[in-house]
Short mmCIF file of C-alpha atoms in Angstrom, two decimals:
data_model
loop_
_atom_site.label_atom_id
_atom_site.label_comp_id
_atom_site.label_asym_id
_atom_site.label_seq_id
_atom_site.Cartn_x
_atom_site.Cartn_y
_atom_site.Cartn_z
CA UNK A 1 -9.01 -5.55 -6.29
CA UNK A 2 -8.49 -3.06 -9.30
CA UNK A 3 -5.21 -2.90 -9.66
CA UNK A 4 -1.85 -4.74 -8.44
CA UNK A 5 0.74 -2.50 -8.27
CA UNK A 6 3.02 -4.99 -6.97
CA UNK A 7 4.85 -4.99 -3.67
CA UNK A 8 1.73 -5.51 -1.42
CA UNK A 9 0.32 -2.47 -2.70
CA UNK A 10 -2.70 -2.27 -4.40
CA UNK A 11 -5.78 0.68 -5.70
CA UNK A 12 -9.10 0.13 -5.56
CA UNK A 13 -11.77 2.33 -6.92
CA UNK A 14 -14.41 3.91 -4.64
CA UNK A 15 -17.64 4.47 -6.23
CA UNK A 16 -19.68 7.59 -5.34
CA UNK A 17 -23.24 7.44 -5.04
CA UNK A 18 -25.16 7.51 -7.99
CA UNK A 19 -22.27 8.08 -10.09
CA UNK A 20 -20.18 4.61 -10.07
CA UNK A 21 -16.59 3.46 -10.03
CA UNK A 22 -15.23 5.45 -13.04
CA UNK A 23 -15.66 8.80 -12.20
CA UNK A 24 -15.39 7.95 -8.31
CA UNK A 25 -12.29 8.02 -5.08
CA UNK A 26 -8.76 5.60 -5.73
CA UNK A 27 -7.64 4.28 -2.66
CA UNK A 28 -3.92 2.89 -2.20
CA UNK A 29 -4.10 0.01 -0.08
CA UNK A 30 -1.11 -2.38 1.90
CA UNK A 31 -2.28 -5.89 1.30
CA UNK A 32 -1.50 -9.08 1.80
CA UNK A 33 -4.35 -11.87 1.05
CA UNK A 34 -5.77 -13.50 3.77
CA UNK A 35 -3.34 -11.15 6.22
CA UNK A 36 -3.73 -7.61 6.20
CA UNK A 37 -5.34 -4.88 4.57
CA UNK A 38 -3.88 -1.12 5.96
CA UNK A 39 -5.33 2.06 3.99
CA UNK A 40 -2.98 4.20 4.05
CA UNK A 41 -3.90 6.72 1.18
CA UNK A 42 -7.14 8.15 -0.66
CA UNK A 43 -7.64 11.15 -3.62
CA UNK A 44 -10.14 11.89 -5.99
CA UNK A 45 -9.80 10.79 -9.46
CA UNK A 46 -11.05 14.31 -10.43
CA UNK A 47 -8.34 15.98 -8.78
CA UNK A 48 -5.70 13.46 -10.19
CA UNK A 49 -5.33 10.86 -12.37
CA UNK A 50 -2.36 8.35 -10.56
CA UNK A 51 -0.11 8.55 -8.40
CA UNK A 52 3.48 9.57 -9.45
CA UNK A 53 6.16 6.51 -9.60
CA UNK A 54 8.20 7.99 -6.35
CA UNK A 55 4.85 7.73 -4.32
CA UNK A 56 4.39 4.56 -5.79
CA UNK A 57 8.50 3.67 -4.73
CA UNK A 58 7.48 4.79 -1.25
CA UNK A 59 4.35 2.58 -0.47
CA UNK A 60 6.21 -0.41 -1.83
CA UNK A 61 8.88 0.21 1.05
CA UNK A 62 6.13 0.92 3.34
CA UNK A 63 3.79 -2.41 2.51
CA UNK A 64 7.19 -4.21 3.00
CA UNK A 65 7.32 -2.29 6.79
CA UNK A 66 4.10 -2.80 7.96
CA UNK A 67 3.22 -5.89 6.19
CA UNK A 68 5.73 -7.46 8.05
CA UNK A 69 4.95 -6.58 11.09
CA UNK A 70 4.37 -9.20 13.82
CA UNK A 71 0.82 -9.14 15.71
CA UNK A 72 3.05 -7.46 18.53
CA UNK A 73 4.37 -5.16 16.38
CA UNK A 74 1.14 -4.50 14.77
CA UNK A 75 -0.60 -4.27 18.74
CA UNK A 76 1.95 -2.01 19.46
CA UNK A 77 1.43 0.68 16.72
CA UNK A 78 -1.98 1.16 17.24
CA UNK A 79 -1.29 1.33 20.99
CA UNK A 80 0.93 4.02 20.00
CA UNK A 81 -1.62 5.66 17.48
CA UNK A 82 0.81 5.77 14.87
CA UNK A 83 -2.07 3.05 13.46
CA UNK A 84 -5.92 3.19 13.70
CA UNK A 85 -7.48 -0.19 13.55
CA UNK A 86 -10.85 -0.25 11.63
CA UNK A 87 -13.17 -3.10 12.27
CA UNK A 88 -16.84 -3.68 11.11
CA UNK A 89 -19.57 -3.03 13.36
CA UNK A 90 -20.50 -5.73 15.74
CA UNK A 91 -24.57 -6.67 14.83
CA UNK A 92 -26.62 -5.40 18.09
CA UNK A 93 -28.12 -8.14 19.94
CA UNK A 94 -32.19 -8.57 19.31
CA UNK A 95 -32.66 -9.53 22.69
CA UNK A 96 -32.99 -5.82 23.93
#
């Protein structure tokens, strides 16, 4: 994690190939350890350098929304689409 910006929201750098974190994407994430992780925002650090403090108001109130969602709740919104669940690639089996 780069930075805690309190209220179960958090930015992490994105590093670009070949050129490293610094220069690279910011990503605002919804987190809660050991929970949930929802992405819910991404920009360039070339085409801005933060997020403004309203932004910043309105994915606090968002983290505490979704973050406290139940797993029925949380089922129900990506049934809905108004989610997209992300999950890493299951490994292919060798016996093929």
């Amino acid at each position: 994690m780069d930075a805690d910006l309190g209220g179960g929201v958090i930015k992490q750098r994105i590093a670009r190939a070949g050129e490293g974190k610094s220069g690279g994407s910011r990503s605002i994430i919804l987190f809660r350890a050991g929970s949930r992780a929802v992405f819910v925002y991404g920009f360039e650090k070339k085409e801005r350098a933060n997020i403004r403090q309203d932004e910043l108001e309105a994915f606090r109130e968002l983290a505490k929304l979704v973050l406290g969602y139940s797993e029925s709740e949380l089922a129900q919104r990506i049934k809905d689409g108004a989610l997209i669940e992300v999950r890493e690639p299951e490994e292919e089996s060798s016996n093929g």
